[in-house]
XYZ file of C-alpha atoms in Angstrom:
430
model
C -62.423 -71.505 -36.690
C -59.226 -73.283 -37.187
C -57.485 -72.676 -39.568
C -56.279 -74.191 -42.730
C -53.825 -74.519 -45.015
C -54.560 -72.677 -48.025
C -55.993 -75.408 -51.150
C -52.232 -74.622 -53.933
C -52.560 -74.796 -57.514
C -52.090 -78.430 -59.619
C -48.513 -79.393 -58.661
C -47.557 -77.411 -55.934
C -46.410 -79.011 -52.774
C -45.628 -78.805 -49.542
C -42.340 -77.918 -49.572
C -40.586 -76.521 -46.260
C -40.737 -73.019 -47.511
C -44.351 -73.504 -47.466
C -44.624 -74.678 -43.954
C -41.843 -71.761 -42.082
C -44.588 -69.875 -43.924
C -47.537 -71.759 -42.802
C -46.163 -71.739 -39.213
C -45.196 -67.530 -39.630
C -48.284 -66.803 -40.387
C -50.561 -68.583 -37.163
C -47.699 -66.910 -35.251
C -48.811 -63.490 -36.776
C -52.834 -64.043 -36.387
C -52.622 -65.229 -33.016
C -50.068 -61.568 -32.291
C -52.299 -59.822 -34.383
C -54.809 -60.255 -31.702
C -53.012 -59.377 -28.778
C -52.439 -55.899 -31.265
C -56.154 -55.005 -31.928
C -56.540 -54.391 -28.293
C -53.798 -52.330 -27.514
C -53.516 -49.047 -26.687
C -52.063 -46.185 -29.125
C -49.467 -45.474 -25.182
C -48.465 -49.085 -25.908
C -48.242 -48.741 -29.475
C -46.116 -45.504 -28.844
C -44.015 -46.673 -26.581
C -43.186 -49.915 -28.790
C -41.921 -47.699 -31.990
C -40.406 -45.592 -29.657
C -37.849 -48.863 -28.162
C -37.646 -49.821 -32.309
C -35.981 -46.938 -32.439
C -33.740 -47.033 -29.772
C -33.334 -50.707 -30.895
C -32.239 -49.415 -34.721
C -29.856 -47.304 -33.025
C -28.422 -48.778 -30.595
C -28.523 -52.266 -32.619
C -26.588 -49.796 -35.238
C -23.228 -52.137 -35.513
C -24.257 -55.192 -36.271
C -27.027 -53.426 -38.961
C -24.044 -51.808 -40.582
C -21.913 -54.545 -40.505
C -24.817 -57.252 -41.960
C -25.312 -55.297 -45.213
C -22.093 -53.973 -45.602
C -22.029 -58.030 -46.383
C -24.949 -57.689 -48.342
C -23.307 -55.261 -50.869
C -20.593 -56.996 -50.593
C -22.020 -60.037 -52.222
C -24.440 -58.162 -54.286
C -20.977 -56.185 -55.604
C -19.160 -59.532 -56.692
C -22.230 -60.355 -58.357
C -22.448 -57.191 -60.591
C -25.191 -55.299 -59.212
C -26.015 -52.639 -60.536
C -25.173 -49.163 -59.494
C -28.977 -48.158 -58.810
C -29.649 -51.600 -56.662
C -26.715 -51.200 -54.793
C -27.583 -47.715 -53.722
C -31.180 -48.910 -52.779
C -29.170 -51.945 -50.984
C -26.901 -49.825 -49.127
C -27.364 -48.583 -45.451
C -25.672 -45.335 -43.378
C -25.924 -44.552 -40.061
C -27.464 -41.244 -41.743
C -30.102 -44.041 -43.332
C -30.293 -46.203 -40.505
C -30.745 -42.836 -38.523
C -33.751 -41.462 -40.746
C -35.079 -45.034 -39.783
C -34.803 -45.076 -36.905
C -37.135 -40.966 -36.981
C -39.431 -42.401 -39.100
C -40.510 -44.605 -35.867
C -40.575 -41.933 -34.349
C -42.544 -39.257 -36.427
C -44.813 -42.882 -37.106
C -45.514 -42.898 -32.963
C -47.115 -39.324 -33.446
C -49.020 -39.025 -35.729
C -53.277 -40.396 -35.106
C -53.460 -43.743 -34.154
C -56.455 -44.705 -36.778
C -57.654 -47.425 -34.571
C -61.247 -46.995 -33.368
C -61.575 -43.758 -35.352
C -65.240 -43.094 -36.407
C -65.716 -42.524 -40.346
C -69.007 -41.493 -40.425
C -72.413 -42.742 -37.861
C -75.490 -41.459 -37.120
C -78.912 -42.206 -36.000
C -81.332 -44.034 -38.170
C -85.004 -43.295 -38.405
C -85.563 -46.204 -36.093
C -83.767 -44.742 -33.525
C -80.697 -47.607 -34.206
C -76.880 -45.291 -33.449
C -75.025 -46.861 -36.874
C -70.959 -46.045 -37.019
C -68.479 -46.912 -39.411
C -65.052 -47.190 -37.056
C -61.906 -48.355 -38.390
C -60.271 -51.494 -37.282
C -56.866 -53.058 -38.607
C -56.478 -55.614 -41.325
C -54.740 -58.495 -39.345
C -51.992 -59.714 -40.785
C -50.266 -57.738 -43.380
C -47.800 -59.406 -45.570
C -44.941 -57.141 -47.632
C -42.960 -59.744 -50.654
C -40.239 -55.972 -51.738
C -36.785 -55.864 -53.025
C -33.685 -54.296 -52.082
C -33.451 -51.921 -49.333
C -33.705 -52.516 -46.247
C -35.013 -49.201 -44.524
C -38.836 -50.314 -46.063
C -38.320 -53.094 -43.079
C -38.441 -50.794 -40.338
C -40.905 -48.430 -42.690
C -43.382 -51.599 -43.062
C -42.968 -52.736 -39.415
C -43.798 -49.438 -37.144
C -46.575 -48.963 -39.848
C -48.244 -52.088 -39.241
C -47.756 -51.882 -35.544
C -49.157 -48.421 -35.052
C -52.141 -49.304 -37.390
C -52.646 -52.404 -35.187
C -51.648 -55.291 -37.301
C -49.135 -58.156 -37.081
C -46.331 -57.589 -40.961
C -44.657 -60.451 -42.553
C -41.705 -59.442 -44.256
C -40.370 -60.952 -47.557
C -36.689 -59.410 -48.228
C -35.084 -60.361 -51.480
C -32.230 -62.804 -50.921
C -30.066 -59.206 -51.291
C -30.638 -58.143 -48.898
C -31.056 -61.679 -46.129
C -28.406 -60.580 -44.080
C -30.098 -56.804 -43.278
C -33.120 -57.707 -43.059
C -32.457 -60.535 -40.250
C -30.546 -58.366 -38.497
C -33.264 -55.079 -38.663
C -35.826 -57.681 -37.165
C -33.888 -58.930 -34.530
C -33.203 -55.488 -33.227
C -37.190 -54.519 -34.026
C -38.446 -58.159 -31.979
C -36.928 -57.267 -29.615
C -37.942 -53.649 -28.485
C -41.160 -55.121 -29.178
C -40.785 -57.975 -25.848
C -39.609 -55.359 -23.638
C -42.799 -52.830 -24.617
C -44.991 -56.306 -23.057
C -45.794 -56.587 -27.360
C -45.476 -60.515 -29.360
C -42.207 -60.648 -31.420
C -43.970 -62.210 -33.426
C -45.930 -58.648 -34.648
C -43.494 -58.559 -36.249
C -41.448 -60.973 -38.119
C -39.131 -62.613 -41.285
C -40.880 -65.478 -44.003
C -38.293 -67.947 -43.483
C -37.064 -69.281 -47.105
C -34.789 -67.760 -49.929
C -36.553 -69.983 -52.512
C -40.023 -69.194 -54.514
C -41.811 -71.682 -52.793
C -42.175 -69.053 -50.029
C -43.082 -66.512 -51.798
C -46.040 -68.748 -53.309
C -46.778 -69.719 -50.000
C -47.185 -66.706 -49.060
C -48.764 -65.625 -52.429
C -51.215 -68.553 -51.793
C -52.078 -68.030 -47.898
C -55.426 -66.630 -47.611
C -57.609 -67.269 -43.876
C -54.020 -66.653 -42.748
C -52.388 -63.127 -44.483
C -55.521 -60.698 -44.718
C -53.709 -58.106 -47.638
C -50.485 -58.832 -49.403
C -48.448 -55.947 -50.661
C -46.024 -56.297 -53.313
C -43.121 -53.351 -53.066
C -40.702 -53.556 -56.197
C -39.754 -53.867 -59.611
C -42.653 -53.944 -62.418
C -42.118 -58.337 -62.813
C -41.977 -58.735 -58.725
C -45.967 -56.628 -58.936
C -46.916 -58.222 -61.772
C -46.176 -61.995 -60.222
C -48.115 -60.838 -57.552
C -51.857 -60.176 -58.448
C -51.792 -62.645 -60.500
C -50.390 -64.904 -58.910
C -51.958 -64.333 -55.417
C -54.971 -65.371 -54.142
C -54.095 -62.804 -50.815
C -56.107 -59.941 -51.519
C -53.347 -57.146 -52.554
C -53.129 -54.016 -52.655
C -50.678 -53.024 -55.641
C -47.845 -50.371 -55.534
C -46.853 -49.371 -59.079
C -43.773 -48.520 -60.810
C -43.127 -44.633 -61.584
C -42.966 -43.735 -65.329
C -43.766 -40.820 -63.655
C -43.185 -37.278 -65.895
C -42.629 -33.304 -65.913
C -44.633 -31.545 -68.473
C -42.336 -27.965 -69.124
C -45.278 -25.740 -70.617
C -45.125 -22.442 -72.941
C -45.669 -20.026 -69.827
C -43.585 -22.044 -67.054
C -41.000 -19.952 -65.348
C -37.994 -22.056 -66.875
C -34.856 -20.964 -64.241
C -38.044 -22.805 -62.204
C -37.984 -25.138 -64.072
C -34.997 -25.781 -64.957
C -34.097 -25.977 -60.730
C -37.467 -28.878 -60.546
C -36.596 -30.416 -63.675
C -33.168 -31.541 -62.387
C -34.206 -32.087 -58.527
C -37.019 -34.620 -60.503
C -34.416 -37.115 -61.978
C -31.389 -36.687 -59.636
C -32.148 -36.144 -55.800
C -32.368 -39.621 -56.104
C -32.468 -41.566 -59.114
C -32.521 -45.408 -57.886
C -36.662 -44.279 -56.091
C -40.567 -44.597 -57.744
C -41.168 -41.366 -57.721
C -37.573 -39.887 -59.621
C -38.897 -37.984 -62.971
C -38.719 -40.676 -66.118
C -39.959 -38.560 -69.236
C -39.196 -34.799 -69.881
C -41.761 -33.935 -72.297
C -41.106 -29.631 -73.468
C -43.728 -28.112 -75.144
C -42.096 -26.091 -78.613
C -42.960 -22.785 -77.953
C -40.178 -22.561 -75.318
C -38.221 -26.079 -76.800
C -35.581 -23.666 -78.466
C -34.539 -21.612 -75.324
C -35.475 -24.386 -72.757
C -33.823 -28.112 -74.341
C -30.257 -26.230 -74.065
C -30.299 -25.575 -70.672
C -32.161 -28.438 -69.275
C -29.665 -30.722 -71.352
C -26.036 -29.378 -70.221
C -27.884 -29.642 -66.306
C -28.808 -33.058 -66.878
C -25.397 -33.752 -68.666
C -23.537 -31.963 -65.797
C -25.050 -34.503 -63.482
C -24.175 -37.887 -65.678
C -28.063 -37.972 -66.897
C -28.034 -39.641 -70.347
C -31.208 -38.116 -71.859
C -32.678 -40.385 -74.512
C -34.623 -37.654 -76.893
C -37.011 -38.075 -80.145
C -35.866 -36.200 -83.254
C -35.491 -31.878 -81.748
C -33.831 -32.986 -78.319
C -30.791 -35.476 -80.592
C -30.475 -32.826 -82.953
C -27.729 -31.468 -79.511
C -24.836 -33.520 -78.732
C -24.727 -36.209 -76.327
C -28.201 -36.904 -76.649
C -29.139 -40.280 -77.534
C -32.537 -41.335 -80.217
C -34.923 -42.944 -77.643
C -36.879 -45.237 -78.535
C -41.005 -46.634 -77.632
C -39.209 -48.729 -75.516
C -37.749 -45.804 -73.835
C -41.238 -43.755 -73.215
C -42.116 -46.641 -71.795
C -39.444 -47.559 -68.589
C -38.784 -46.913 -65.599
C -35.242 -46.505 -65.437
C -34.288 -46.219 -62.301
C -30.436 -44.690 -63.195
C -28.825 -41.953 -64.655
C -31.401 -41.880 -67.776
C -34.911 -40.165 -68.558
C -36.772 -40.387 -71.825
C -37.690 -36.727 -73.958
C -39.660 -35.089 -76.184
C -41.121 -31.993 -77.076
C -44.909 -31.386 -78.147
C -47.047 -29.300 -79.689
C -49.140 -27.954 -76.553
C -50.705 -28.923 -73.626
C -52.697 -31.158 -74.658
C -50.414 -33.752 -76.683
C -48.537 -33.534 -73.582
C -51.608 -35.604 -72.258
C -52.258 -37.678 -75.048
C -48.533 -39.113 -74.613
C -48.625 -39.255 -70.654
C -51.692 -41.078 -71.046
C -50.105 -44.032 -73.143
C -47.028 -44.161 -70.607
C -47.609 -42.940 -67.457
C -47.368 -45.959 -64.722
C -50.864 -43.535 -63.173
C -47.442 -42.948 -59.852
C -46.763 -39.308 -59.996
C -46.649 -36.180 -62.833
C -45.676 -32.924 -63.015
C -46.939 -30.272 -64.612
C -45.032 -26.930 -64.554
C -47.014 -23.509 -66.010
C -47.688 -20.345 -64.754
C -51.957 -20.491 -66.714
C -54.103 -21.730 -64.290
C -56.701 -22.766 -67.493
C -53.827 -25.052 -68.378
C -52.812 -26.444 -65.220
C -56.664 -26.403 -64.655
C -56.896 -29.075 -67.816
C -53.583 -30.864 -66.823
C -54.504 -32.035 -63.168
C -57.763 -33.174 -64.227
C -57.071 -34.534 -67.490
C -53.727 -37.234 -66.435
C -55.631 -39.791 -63.862
C -52.846 -40.743 -61.846
C -52.179 -41.304 -58.005
C -50.565 -37.450 -57.737
C -50.762 -34.886 -60.100
C -48.141 -32.185 -59.162
C -48.334 -28.335 -60.692
C -44.918 -26.142 -59.963
C -43.436 -28.593 -58.004
C -40.482 -32.142 -58.132
C -42.433 -35.253 -58.306
C -40.100 -35.978 -55.736
C -42.785 -35.187 -53.230
C -45.146 -37.415 -53.882
C -43.703 -39.925 -50.821
C -45.382 -40.776 -47.497
C -42.900 -38.310 -44.438
C -43.350 -35.507 -47.036
C -47.440 -35.697 -47.379
C -46.384 -35.991 -43.126
C -48.364 -39.775 -42.974
C -45.215 -40.656 -41.630
C -43.054 -43.308 -42.801
C -44.795 -45.156 -45.716
C -45.541 -48.423 -46.717
C -45.516 -47.783 -49.909
C -47.524 -45.682 -52.874
C -50.479 -47.603 -54.658
C -51.270 -47.471 -58.144
C -54.876 -48.445 -57.859
C -58.044 -47.038 -57.699
C -59.055 -49.666 -54.875
C -58.908 -48.722 -51.626
C -55.891 -47.103 -51.569
C -53.798 -44.778 -54.004
C -50.971 -42.900 -53.476
C -48.788 -42.875 -50.423
C -50.157 -45.407 -48.000
C -49.728 -44.398 -43.860
C -51.725 -45.706 -41.059
C -55.417 -45.247 -42.575
C -54.519 -47.496 -45.691
C -53.247 -49.481 -43.662
C -56.719 -50.209 -42.056
C -60.313 -51.672 -43.203
C -63.996 -50.666 -41.136
C -66.649 -52.644 -39.452
C -70.035 -51.652 -38.645
C -71.380 -50.386 -34.975
C -74.954 -50.700 -34.279
C -76.398 -50.225 -30.899
C -79.737 -50.623 -30.568
C -82.736 -50.409 -26.965
C -84.308 -53.688 -28.319
C -85.014 -53.281 -31.929
C -86.127 -56.019 -33.789
C -87.010 -56.384 -37.623
């Protein structure tokens, strides 16, 4: 069938940006047909070539990133966003390593999810297949450009990348390196493309390219995600913000709990799996609060606390808004709770459903918490920073889904596929 440009909402015109999105989406669709038939060996060779190309083009990529960072600093961008934007030799090497790790993972395409022989003799198989064309809309973090390209390639999908204007030079340099590697591996360069245009028109066009784009994944702040979910006519896999909680139970090993809280909050503050809220059981508050306030303060963390926390120096009194905030900075909300039930109630009210952790030694309390907290990841006696595709052994993740349909939690290769049924008969009629 002929592909048609999607119908726009009232008042939206076919702008230059929309025309450009249409063009790259058509090219991605063509490339996706080739990728769907590509063997694992060829895809893995391409992934290794992409990793090598990133390192070979490191001077150009880092120079482009330095220009983005300088522009962001000149615009008064906050330090936590600058951290998400900045690339270093180490971060670039990690991006390359991530591509190689994806190459080492099993190819999901063709995997039999289930199969059986029906009573009538028909052979039934449900197998994994690529979506086709996956689009990403994301903010800052140019490492997402390589991660998304690698995961989409391995899962047989072409990818359209619409990063933020703040990272446009970095993303362009990264995609140039990746496309050169695809060509050297004999795969279509259009399997990886940047969406043209810096205006919101290009974002709107991408969100409404139903029939050209199969799946759209937003990755960024709450405003971006909400806008995409509410306005897109393309099916959306919703990634969520991370208002992540750590609850310290009365039975916790407090030395261990202190180390976990500090790691959850300070290991890297600008990411979605950093802890944003601390809950402490009242029975250990007198002992634990002074220690955790000092430890977090030593790392420059500002605590926005309830009345019991606010009795201590350097703690800011928390507002209702604080408890629902994903700070992405050196800030954390904090409260003392009477028991695990009050902790659960607090989390149900304020959590974004990303990651919540319990630090506890009582198995009955742990079971209650794990069963009652409805988040994509629930951790027991471990840092929230472990909610990550790489840490889970999935390779470089494409995002962390907080929805409940199809994909939930860190999304690796299987989550970038759909399925189809193959039915084999021998002259069967119904």
